[in-house]
Structure formats: C-alpha cells, structure tokens
Coordinates of C-alpha atoms in Angstrom, one line a residue:
X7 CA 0.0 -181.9 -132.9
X8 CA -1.6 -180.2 -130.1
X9 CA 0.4 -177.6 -127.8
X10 CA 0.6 -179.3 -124.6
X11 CA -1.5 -177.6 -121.7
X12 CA -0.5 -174.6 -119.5
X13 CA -0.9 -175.3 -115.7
X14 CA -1.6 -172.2 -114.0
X15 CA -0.3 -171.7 -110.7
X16 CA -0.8 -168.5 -109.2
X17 CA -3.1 -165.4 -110.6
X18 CA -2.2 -162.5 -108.6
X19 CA -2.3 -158.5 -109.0
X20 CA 1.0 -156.6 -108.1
X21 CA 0.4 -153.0 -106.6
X22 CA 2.9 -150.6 -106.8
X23 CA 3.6 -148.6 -103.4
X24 CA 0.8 -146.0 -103.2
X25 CA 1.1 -143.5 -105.9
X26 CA -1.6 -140.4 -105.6
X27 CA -4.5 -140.6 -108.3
X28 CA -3.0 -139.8 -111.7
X29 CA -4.7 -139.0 -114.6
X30 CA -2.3 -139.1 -117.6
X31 CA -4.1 -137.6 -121.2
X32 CA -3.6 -139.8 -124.2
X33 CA -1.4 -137.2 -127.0
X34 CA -2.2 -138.2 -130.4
X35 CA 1.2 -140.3 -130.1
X36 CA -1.0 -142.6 -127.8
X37 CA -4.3 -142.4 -129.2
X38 CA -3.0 -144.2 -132.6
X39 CA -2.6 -146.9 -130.9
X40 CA -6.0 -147.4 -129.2
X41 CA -7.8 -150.0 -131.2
X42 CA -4.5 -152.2 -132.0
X43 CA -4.0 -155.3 -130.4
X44 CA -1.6 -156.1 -127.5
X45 CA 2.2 -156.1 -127.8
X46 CA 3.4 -159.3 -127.1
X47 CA 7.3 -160.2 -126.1
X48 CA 8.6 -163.4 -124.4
X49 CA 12.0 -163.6 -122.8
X50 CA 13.4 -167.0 -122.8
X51 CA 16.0 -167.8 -120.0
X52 CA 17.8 -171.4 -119.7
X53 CA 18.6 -171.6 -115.6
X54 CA 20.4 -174.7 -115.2
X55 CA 20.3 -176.1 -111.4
X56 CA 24.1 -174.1 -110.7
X57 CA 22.3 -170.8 -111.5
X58 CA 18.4 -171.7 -110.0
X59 CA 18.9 -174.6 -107.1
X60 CA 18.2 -177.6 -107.1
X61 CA 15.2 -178.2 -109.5
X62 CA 16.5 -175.1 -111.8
X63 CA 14.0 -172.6 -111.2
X64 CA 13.1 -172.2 -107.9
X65 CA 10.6 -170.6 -105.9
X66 CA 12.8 -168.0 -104.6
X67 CA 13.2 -166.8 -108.4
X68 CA 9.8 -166.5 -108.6
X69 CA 9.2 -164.8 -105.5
X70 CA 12.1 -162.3 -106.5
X71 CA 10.4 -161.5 -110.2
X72 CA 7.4 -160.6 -108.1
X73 CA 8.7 -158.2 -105.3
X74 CA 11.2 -156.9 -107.6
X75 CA 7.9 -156.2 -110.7
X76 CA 6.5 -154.0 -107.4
X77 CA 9.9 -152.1 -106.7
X78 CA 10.1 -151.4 -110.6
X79 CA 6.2 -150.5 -110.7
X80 CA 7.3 -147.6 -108.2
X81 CA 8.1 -145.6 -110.6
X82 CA 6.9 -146.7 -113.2
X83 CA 3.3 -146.7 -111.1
X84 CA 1.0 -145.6 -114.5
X85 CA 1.3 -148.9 -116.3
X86 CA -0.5 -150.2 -113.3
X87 CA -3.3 -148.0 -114.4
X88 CA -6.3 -148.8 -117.1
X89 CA -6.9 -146.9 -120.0
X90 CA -10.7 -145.0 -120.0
X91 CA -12.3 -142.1 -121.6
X92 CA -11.9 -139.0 -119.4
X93 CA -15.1 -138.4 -117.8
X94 CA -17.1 -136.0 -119.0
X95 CA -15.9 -136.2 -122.7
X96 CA -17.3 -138.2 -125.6
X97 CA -13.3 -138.3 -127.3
X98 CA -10.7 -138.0 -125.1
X99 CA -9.2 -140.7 -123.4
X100 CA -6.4 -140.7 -120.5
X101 CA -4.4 -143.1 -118.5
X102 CA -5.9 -143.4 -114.9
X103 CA -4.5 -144.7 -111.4
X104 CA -5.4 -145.2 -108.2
X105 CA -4.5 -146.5 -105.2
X106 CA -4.8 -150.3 -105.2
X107 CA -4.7 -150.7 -109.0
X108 CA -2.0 -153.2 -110.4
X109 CA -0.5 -155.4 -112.9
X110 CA -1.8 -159.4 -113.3
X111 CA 1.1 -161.2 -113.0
X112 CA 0.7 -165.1 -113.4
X113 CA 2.9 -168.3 -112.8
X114 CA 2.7 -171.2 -115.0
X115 CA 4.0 -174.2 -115.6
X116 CA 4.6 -175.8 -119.1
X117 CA 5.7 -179.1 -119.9
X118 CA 8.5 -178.0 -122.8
X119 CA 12.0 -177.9 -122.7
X120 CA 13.2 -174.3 -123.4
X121 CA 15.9 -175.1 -126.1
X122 CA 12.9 -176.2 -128.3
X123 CA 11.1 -172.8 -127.9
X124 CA 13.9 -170.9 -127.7
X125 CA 15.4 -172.4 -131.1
X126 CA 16.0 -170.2 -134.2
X127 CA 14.3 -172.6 -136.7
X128 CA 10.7 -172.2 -137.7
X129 CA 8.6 -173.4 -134.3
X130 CA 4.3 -173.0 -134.2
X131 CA 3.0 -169.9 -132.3
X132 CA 0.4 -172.4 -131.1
X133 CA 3.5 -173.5 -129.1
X134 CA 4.8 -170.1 -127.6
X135 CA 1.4 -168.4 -127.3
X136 CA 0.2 -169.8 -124.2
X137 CA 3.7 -168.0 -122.3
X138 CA 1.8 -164.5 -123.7
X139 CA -0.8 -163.6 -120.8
X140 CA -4.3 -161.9 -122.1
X141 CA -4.7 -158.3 -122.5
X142 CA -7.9 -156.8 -124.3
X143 CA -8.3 -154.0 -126.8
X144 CA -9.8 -150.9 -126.0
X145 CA -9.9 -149.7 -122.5
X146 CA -9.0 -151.7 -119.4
X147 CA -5.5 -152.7 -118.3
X148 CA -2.3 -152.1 -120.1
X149 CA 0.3 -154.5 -119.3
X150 CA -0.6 -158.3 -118.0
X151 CA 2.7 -160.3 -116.9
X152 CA 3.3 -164.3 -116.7
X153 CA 6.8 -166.1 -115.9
X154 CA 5.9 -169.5 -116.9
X155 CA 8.2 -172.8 -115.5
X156 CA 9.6 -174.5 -118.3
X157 CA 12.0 -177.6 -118.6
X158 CA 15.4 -175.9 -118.2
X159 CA 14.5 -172.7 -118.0
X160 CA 12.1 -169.9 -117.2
X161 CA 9.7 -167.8 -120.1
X162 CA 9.1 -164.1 -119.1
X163 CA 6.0 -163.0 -121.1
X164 CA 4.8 -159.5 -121.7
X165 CA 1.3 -158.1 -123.0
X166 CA 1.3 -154.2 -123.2
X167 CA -1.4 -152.2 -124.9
X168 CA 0.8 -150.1 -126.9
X169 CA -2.0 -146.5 -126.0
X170 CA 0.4 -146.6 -123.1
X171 CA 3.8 -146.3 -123.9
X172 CA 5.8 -147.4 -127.0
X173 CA 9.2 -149.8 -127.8
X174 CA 11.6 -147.5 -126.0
X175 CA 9.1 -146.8 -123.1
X176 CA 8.3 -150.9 -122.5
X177 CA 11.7 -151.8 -122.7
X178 CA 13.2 -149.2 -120.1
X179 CA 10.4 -150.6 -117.8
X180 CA 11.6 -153.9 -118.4
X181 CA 15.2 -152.9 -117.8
X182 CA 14.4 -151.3 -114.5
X183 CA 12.5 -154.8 -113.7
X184 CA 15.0 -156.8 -114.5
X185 CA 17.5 -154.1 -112.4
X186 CA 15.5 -154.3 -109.5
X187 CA 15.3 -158.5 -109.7
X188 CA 19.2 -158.8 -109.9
X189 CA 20.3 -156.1 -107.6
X190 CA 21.9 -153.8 -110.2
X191 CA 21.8 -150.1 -110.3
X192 CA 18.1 -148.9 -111.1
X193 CA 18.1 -147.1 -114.4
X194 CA 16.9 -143.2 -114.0
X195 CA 13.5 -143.0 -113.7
X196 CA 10.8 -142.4 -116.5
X197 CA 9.4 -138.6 -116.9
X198 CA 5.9 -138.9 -116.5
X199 CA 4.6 -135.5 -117.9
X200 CA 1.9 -135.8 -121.2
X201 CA 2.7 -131.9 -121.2
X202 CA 6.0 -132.4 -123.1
X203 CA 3.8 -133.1 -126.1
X204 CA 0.6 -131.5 -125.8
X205 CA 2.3 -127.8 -125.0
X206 CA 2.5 -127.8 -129.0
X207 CA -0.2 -125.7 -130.1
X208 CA -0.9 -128.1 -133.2
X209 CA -1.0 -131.4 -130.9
X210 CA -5.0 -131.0 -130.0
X211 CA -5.6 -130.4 -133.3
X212 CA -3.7 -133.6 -134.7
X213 CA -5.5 -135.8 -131.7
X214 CA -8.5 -134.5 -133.4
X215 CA -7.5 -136.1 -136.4
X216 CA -6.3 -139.4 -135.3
X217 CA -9.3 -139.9 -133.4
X218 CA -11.3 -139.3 -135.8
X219 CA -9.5 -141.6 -138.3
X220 CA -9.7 -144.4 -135.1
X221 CA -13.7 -143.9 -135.2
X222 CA -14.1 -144.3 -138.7
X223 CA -12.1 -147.4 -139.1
X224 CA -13.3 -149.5 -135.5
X225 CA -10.3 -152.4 -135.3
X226 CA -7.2 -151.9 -137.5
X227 CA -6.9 -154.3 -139.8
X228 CA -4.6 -157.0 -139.3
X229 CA -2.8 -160.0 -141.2
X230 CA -5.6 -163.0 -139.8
X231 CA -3.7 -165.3 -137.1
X232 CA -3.9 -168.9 -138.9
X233 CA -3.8 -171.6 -136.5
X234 CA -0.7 -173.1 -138.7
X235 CA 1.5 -170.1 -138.1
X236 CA 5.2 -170.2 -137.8
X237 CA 7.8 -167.8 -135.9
X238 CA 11.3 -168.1 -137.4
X239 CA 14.6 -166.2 -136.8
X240 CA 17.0 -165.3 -139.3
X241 CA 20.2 -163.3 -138.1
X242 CA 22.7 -161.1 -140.5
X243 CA 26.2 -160.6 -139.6
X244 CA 28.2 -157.7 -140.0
X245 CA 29.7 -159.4 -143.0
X246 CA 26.3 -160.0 -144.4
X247 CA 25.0 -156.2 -144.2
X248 CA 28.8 -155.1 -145.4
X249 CA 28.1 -156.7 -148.4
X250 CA 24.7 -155.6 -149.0
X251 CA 26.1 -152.2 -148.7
X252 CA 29.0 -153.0 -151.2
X253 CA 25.8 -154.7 -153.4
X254 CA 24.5 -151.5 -153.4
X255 CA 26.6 -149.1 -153.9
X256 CA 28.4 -150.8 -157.0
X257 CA 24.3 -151.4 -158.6
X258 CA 24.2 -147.6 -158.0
X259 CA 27.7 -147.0 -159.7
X260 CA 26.2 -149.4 -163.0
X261 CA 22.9 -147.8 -162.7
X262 CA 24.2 -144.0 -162.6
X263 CA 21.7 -144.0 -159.8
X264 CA 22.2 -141.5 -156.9
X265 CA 23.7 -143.9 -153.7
X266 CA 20.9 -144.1 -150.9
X267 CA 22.1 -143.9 -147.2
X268 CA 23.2 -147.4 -146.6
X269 CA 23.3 -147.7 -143.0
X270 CA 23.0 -151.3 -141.2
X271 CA 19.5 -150.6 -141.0
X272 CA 18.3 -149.8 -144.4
X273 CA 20.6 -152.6 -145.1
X274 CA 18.8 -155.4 -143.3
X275 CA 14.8 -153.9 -144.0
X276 CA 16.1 -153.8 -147.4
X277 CA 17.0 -157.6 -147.8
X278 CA 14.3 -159.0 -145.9
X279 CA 11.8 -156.4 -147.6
X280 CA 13.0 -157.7 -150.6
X281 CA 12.7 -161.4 -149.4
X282 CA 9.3 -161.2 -148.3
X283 CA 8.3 -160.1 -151.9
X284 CA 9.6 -162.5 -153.5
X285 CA 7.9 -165.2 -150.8
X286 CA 4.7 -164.1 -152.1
X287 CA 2.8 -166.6 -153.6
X288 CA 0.7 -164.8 -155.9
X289 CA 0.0 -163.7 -159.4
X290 CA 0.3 -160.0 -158.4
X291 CA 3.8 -160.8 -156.6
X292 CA 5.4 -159.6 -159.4
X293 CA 3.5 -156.7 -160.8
X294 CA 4.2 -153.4 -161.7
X295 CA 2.0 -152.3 -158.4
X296 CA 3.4 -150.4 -155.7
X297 CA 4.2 -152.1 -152.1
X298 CA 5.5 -150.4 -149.1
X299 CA 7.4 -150.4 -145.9
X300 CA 6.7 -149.1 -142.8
X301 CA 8.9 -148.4 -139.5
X302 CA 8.6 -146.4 -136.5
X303 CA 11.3 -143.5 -136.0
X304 CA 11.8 -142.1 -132.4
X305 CA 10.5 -138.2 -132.0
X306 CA 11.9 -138.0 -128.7
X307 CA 14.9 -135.2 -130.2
X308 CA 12.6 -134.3 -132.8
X309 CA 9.7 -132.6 -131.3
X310 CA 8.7 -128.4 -131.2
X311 CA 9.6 -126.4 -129.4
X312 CA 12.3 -128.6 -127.2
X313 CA 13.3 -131.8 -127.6
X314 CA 11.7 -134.8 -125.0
X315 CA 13.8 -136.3 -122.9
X316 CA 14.8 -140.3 -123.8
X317 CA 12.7 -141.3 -120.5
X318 CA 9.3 -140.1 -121.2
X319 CA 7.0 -142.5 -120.8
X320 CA 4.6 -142.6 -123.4
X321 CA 4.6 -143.0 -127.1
X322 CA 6.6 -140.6 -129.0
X323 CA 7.0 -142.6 -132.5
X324 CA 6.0 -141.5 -135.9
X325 CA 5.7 -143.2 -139.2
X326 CA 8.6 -144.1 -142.1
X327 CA 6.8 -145.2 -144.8
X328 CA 7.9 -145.9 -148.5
X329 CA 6.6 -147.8 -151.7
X330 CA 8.5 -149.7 -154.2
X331 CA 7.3 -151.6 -157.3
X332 CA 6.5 -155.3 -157.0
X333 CA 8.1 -156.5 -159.9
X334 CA 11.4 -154.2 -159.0
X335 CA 11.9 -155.6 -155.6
X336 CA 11.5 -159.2 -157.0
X337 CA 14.6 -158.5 -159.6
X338 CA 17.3 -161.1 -159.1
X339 CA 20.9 -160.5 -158.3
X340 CA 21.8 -156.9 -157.0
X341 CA 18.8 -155.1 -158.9
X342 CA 15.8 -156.1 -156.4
X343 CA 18.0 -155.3 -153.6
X344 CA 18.9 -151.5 -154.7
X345 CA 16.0 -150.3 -155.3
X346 CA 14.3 -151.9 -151.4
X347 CA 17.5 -150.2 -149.8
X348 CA 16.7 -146.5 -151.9
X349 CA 12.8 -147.0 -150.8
X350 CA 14.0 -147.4 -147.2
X351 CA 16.0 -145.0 -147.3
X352 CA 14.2 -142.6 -149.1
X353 CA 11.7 -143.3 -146.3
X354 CA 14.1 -142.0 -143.4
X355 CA 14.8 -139.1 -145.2
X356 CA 11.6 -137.8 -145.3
X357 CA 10.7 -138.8 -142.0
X358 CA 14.1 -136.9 -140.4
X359 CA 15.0 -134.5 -143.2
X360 CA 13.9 -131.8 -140.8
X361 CA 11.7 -131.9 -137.2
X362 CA 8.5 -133.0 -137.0
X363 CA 6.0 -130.5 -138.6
X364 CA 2.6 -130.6 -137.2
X365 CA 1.2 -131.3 -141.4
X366 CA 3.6 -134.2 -141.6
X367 CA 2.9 -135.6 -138.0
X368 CA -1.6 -135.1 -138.9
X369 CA -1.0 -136.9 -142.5
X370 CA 0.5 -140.3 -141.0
X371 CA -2.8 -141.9 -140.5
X372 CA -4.0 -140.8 -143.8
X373 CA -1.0 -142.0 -145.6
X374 CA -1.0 -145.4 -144.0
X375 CA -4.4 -145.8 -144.8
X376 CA -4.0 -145.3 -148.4
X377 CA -1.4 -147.2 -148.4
X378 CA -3.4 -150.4 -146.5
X379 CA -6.0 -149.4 -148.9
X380 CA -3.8 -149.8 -152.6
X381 CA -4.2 -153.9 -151.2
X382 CA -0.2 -154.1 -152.5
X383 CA 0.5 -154.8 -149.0
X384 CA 2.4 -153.0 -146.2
X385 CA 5.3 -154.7 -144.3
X386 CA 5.8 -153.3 -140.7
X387 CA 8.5 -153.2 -138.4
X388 CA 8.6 -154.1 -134.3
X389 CA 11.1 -153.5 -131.9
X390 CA 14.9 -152.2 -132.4
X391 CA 18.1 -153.0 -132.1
X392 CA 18.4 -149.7 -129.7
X393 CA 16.3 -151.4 -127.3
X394 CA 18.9 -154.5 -125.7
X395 CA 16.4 -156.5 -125.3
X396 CA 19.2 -159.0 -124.3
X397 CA 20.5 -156.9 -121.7
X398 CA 17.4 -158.0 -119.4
X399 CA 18.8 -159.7 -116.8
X400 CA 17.1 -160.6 -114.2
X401 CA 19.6 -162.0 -112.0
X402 CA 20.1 -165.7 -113.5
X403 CA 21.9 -164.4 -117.1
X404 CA 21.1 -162.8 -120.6
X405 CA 17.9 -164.5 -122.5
X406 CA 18.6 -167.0 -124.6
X407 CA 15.9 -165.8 -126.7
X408 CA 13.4 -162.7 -127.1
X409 CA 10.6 -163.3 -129.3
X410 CA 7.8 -160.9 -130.4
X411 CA 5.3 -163.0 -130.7
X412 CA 2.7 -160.5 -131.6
X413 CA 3.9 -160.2 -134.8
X414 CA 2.4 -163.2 -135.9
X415 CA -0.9 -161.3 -135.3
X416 CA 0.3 -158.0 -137.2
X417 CA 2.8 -159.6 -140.1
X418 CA 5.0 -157.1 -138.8
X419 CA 8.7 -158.3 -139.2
X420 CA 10.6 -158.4 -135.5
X421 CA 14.1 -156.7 -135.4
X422 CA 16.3 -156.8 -132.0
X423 CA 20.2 -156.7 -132.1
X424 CA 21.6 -160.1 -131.9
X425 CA 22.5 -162.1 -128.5
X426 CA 25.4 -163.9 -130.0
X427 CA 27.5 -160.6 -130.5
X428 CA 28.3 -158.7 -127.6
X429 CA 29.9 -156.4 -130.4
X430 CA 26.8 -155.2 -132.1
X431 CA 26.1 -154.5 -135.8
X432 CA 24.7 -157.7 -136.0
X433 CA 20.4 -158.4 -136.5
X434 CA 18.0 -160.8 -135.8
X435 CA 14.7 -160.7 -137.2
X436 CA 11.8 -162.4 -136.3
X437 CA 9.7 -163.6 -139.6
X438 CA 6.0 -165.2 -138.9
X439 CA 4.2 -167.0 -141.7
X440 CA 2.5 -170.3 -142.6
X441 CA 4.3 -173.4 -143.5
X442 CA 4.4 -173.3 -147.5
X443 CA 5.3 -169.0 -147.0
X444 CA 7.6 -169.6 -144.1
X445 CA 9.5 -172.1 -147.0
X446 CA 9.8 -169.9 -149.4
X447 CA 11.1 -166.8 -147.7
X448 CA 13.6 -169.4 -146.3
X449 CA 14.7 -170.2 -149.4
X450 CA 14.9 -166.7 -151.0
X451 CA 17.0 -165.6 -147.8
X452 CA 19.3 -168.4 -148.1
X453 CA 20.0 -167.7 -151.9
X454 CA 20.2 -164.0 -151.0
X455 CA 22.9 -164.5 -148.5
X456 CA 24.8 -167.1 -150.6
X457 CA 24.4 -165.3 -153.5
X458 CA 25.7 -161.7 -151.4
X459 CA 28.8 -163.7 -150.4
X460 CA 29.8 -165.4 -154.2
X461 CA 29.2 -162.1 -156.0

C-alpha cells in the first residue's frame, strides 16, 4: 500500500537573535562523523481537543513550537550554522554562523491517525519517513525541523548531521526547545568552546587520522534502506533484565567462567545482540566466525587533562566495540546469552578501564573498519536511556512515542528508557528490518523472554 501523501504547509527558516560570526573547528570527535548520514528522531504526541482546542492541534501550538525553536536557538545559535571547510585549508572543516543563518522548520499535514504510527508493533518506515525533514551529507545545514498535523496528535521530526553535536548534545537542545515551548525553566546553557578538546596536544594529530580514514573510504557504508522495511519496538522490564542477570550469573557459576559486569545495560544489548544473531537468515549465521557490537560511551568525564563539562556542545563520544562467535551467541537456553553479556561487557571495560589515551582514541576508526571489513557483521547502538527523550514536553504532555527512524538506514538498534515507567530501569528498543527478518527476531525475542521467565 502506498504511504498516503504529505501536505506541506509552510517552509520557513528560524533565525536565532543575532549571534556575532562564529567559527567553531570540527575535533576529531566531529570529524568522524562527516560523511554519515542524518540522525533522524520523531516525537509523537497525542493532543486530544481538552489539551489543543477545538480541532486538537491548533495554530497557536504551532506558532508556539516556532517562537519558542528561536528562543532555544539563542543559545544554542551554532546549530543554525552550515558545516564547510575552513577557508584556506584543503582538510579542515569548522562549524560557521552568521547573522541571518537558520534552521528549516516545516509544517505538514498527514492524513494518519497517531495511534497507528505511534504503535509498538512492526509499522513501514515508508509510513513514518515522510514526518523526517531532508538533510544532506557533507557540508551544508545541520539540523532541518518539521511538526507535521496528524489525526489526534502532532509528530515532531528531527534531522541533525551528527559532525555537529552528538546524542547528549541533540537531546539537551531539544530539552531546552521543548522548555522554552511550555514555559518551564530553561536548562543551563550549552558550552560552546571546541578548545576543551583540541587543547590535548594529541587531538591534531588524531584529526589527522580520522580524516584521513574519512578520505579513503568517501560514504560509510551502510545496511541498504529497502522499500519494505519495518520499525518495531520491543520493551524489557526490570523483571526481564533481573533475570537475564540471574541467567547469567548462574551460566557463569556452571561454566567456572569469570561473572561479567551485568549492569541493565549489558543486560539488554546482550539479549537483543543475541536475538539479532539468531534472526539471521543465512548459512554463515551460525558459524564459528566472529561478529561484533558496537556502542558509543560518553568522554565528557573521561578526557586529558580535565574533564568536559556535560553541556558541551559537540561530539565527545568514543567507540565500545566487541566480537563474539556466531555459532556461540546462537546457543540456546542460557549459553548464547552469557557469552553476548561477557562480549559487552568486556567491551566497556576496555573502553573505561582507564581515561581516554590518545593511541586508544586514533585506533577507533581502524578497529571499526576491520571489523566492517571481517563481513561477520557489526550491530550498532543509537540513543540512551540517559537522554529522556520522554521528558520533552512541549507544553501539551510526554510523547507517546520517540522513534529513531534513522536506524532503519544504519541497522543500528535504537535504545531510549521506557515511557510507561516513570520508575526507570526499564528499555525500549527500536529494531528495523524487513518483513520475513522483522519475524524472526520476533519470534526469537518472545522465546527468549518466555523462556527467561520458566527457567
């Protein structure tokens, strides 16, 4: 079935209040992340006519989401900015603003109710695409905004070229957004300042590196975005990751293996790692062969010689990244899931076991390369459960939902904490795959779970 059609009605650029010209250097942080595509995130937000008028949304919401994205832009005035080489140079590249430069910001309409987009069951990304405005690779803009009118609600989509700033950055810009929407007290300010990272003797050196590594390889590659893809959610309790912990640590007792770090965590990438293996439908699913995880860790209160603070605005993320056999993290029973939960935790320990060396921090590309390269296959890891994504209100409740729908471009799996726990300690993670794979890892996760809870 076709998606039905977007109707577009109003394309217009938000300026911040006049900020002087800045021209903020990309670290080697940012320049990793030149040549990937866009992030993509949609906040989904049911607005019944008690909380948005008569018709639901109204035009006053609207209006408010676009003063308010100026207020926010204030200080957060860079991301209005395009990304260029610096003039001058044939290798460095820096984030530039001036005067009059801001953020596309569009308003749609879209003729679908929001409970069917907003579901947790496996939906097309044909369907929720269209809520995602365009953002290029490469240089040009770095963040492209679009509230979209649906039936019963309202769709807040994102597109931010992740050169710019990572997770933590993006979603304290949406917070302050959303803060400056509703009326609530504005959350401190970002700390613009590149200098935090590039005072490190080592840093020129590494950006050397990475750009390097960026010329040699053009476009990252990425999992191929089939027109048939599906975006599910599947959400762990507390009682769920409990009892992968107690799975684990009683396989490690039998085994006489050493008991990994079990935190929620390693808990939850280890079952779904281990889910995702098994979904694999091919003959090398269960070989010997080695395939890995990889997860961002926050250098923020890692870096040389001081720590950064939590607001800087730019990427400060480096690499986890661990392999386990095929054939091991297909085991049935408690067997595939100890040895994901020891890779992923293994992988932790070597990316925190002490602060970020400048050999470690140059090696990442190289390492992720070779492992890309072993064609085992590499499952990635977007957003966090650090981030409250579902603590973005803008003034007419929580989301309903939060989606990154980019991952069904990167076959990243999508982790946020869960909206139905004010609590915490429970997940939700966002799965994209075709129909036949999207079966399979359904099935698998279902035995998992019922399996964890009659053992």
């Amino acid at each position: 079935m076709d998606p039905p059609q977007l109707c577009v009605q109003e394309s217009a650029v938000v300026a911040p209040p006049p900020a002087p010209e800045t021209s903020l250097p990309l670290t080697f942080f940012d320049v990793y992340w030149l040549n990937s595509p866009p992030v993509e995130r949609v906040f989904f937000y049911s607005i019944t006519p008690n909380t948005g008028g008569k018709d639901g949304v109204s035009s006053a919401i609207l209006s408010t989401l676009r003063t308010s994205l100026a207020q926010a832009l204030r200080a957060y005035f860079p991301l209005a900015g395009r990304l260029r080489l610096t003039p001058g140079t044939a290798d460095r590249y820096e984030l530039h603003y001036q005067p009059g430069d801001g953020v596309a910001f569009t308003v749609a309409e879209y003729a679908v109710d929001v409970d069917e987009l907003a579901a947790d069951g496996p939906r097309e990304v044909a369907r929720i695409l269209p809520l995602v405005p365009p953002l290029s690779t490469g240089v040009g803009p770095v963040l492209a905004l679009q509230a979209t009118v649906l039936r019963g609600g309202l769709a807040v989509g994102i597109s931010l070229h992740h050169a710019a700033c990572d997770g933590a950055s993006c979603t304290r810009f949406l917070h302050a957004w959303a803060a400056a929407s509703s009326g609530a007290a504005a959350p401190p300010p970002p700390v613009i300042d590149r200098s935090l990272v590039t005072k490190d003797p080592s840093s020129r050196h590494i950006y050397d590196i990475y750009v390097g590594d960026l010329m040699s390889t053009e476009e990252m590659e990425y999992v191929k975005m089939s027109s048939d893809k599906l975006l599910a959610t599947f959400t762990l309790s507390r009682k769920d990751i409990q009892r992968v912990k107690d799975v684990v640590a009683a396989a490690a007792g039998e085994a006489g293996a050493p008991l990994p770090r079990c935190s929620s965590l390693v808990a939850t990438f280890g079952l779904i790692w281990s889910c995702c293996q098994r979904a694999k439908d091919d003959d090398e699913a269960s070989s010997g062969d080695p395939t890995y995880i990889l997860f961002p860790i926050d250098h923020r209160p890692r870096m040389k010689p001081d720590p950064i603070p939590d607001e800087y605005l730019g990427n400060c993320i480096g690499a986890a990244l661990h392999a386990a056999p095929k054939d091991q993290l297909t085991a049935a029973g408690a067997g595939g899931i100890l040895v994901a939960c020891t890779a992923v935790a293994a992988a932790i320990e070597e990316a925190m076991g002490h602060t970020a060396s400048p050999e470690k921090m140059e090696s990442w590309p190289k390492k992720i390369l070779e492992a890309v390269a072993t064609g085992g296959g590499v499952l990635s890891v977007a957003g966090s459960p650090r981030f409250r994504v579902y603590d973005v209100d803008f003034g007419f409740g929580r989301p309903a939902k939060v989606e990154i729908v980019s991952v069904a471009r990167t076959g990243a799996m999508a982790l946020a904490e869960s909206r139905r726990s004010s609590a915490g300690g429970v997940m939700e993670v966002g799965i994209s795959l075709p129909p036949a794979g999207m079966q399979r890892f359904q099935k698998y996760f279902d035995d998992a779970i019922s399996w964890l809870h009659h053992h």
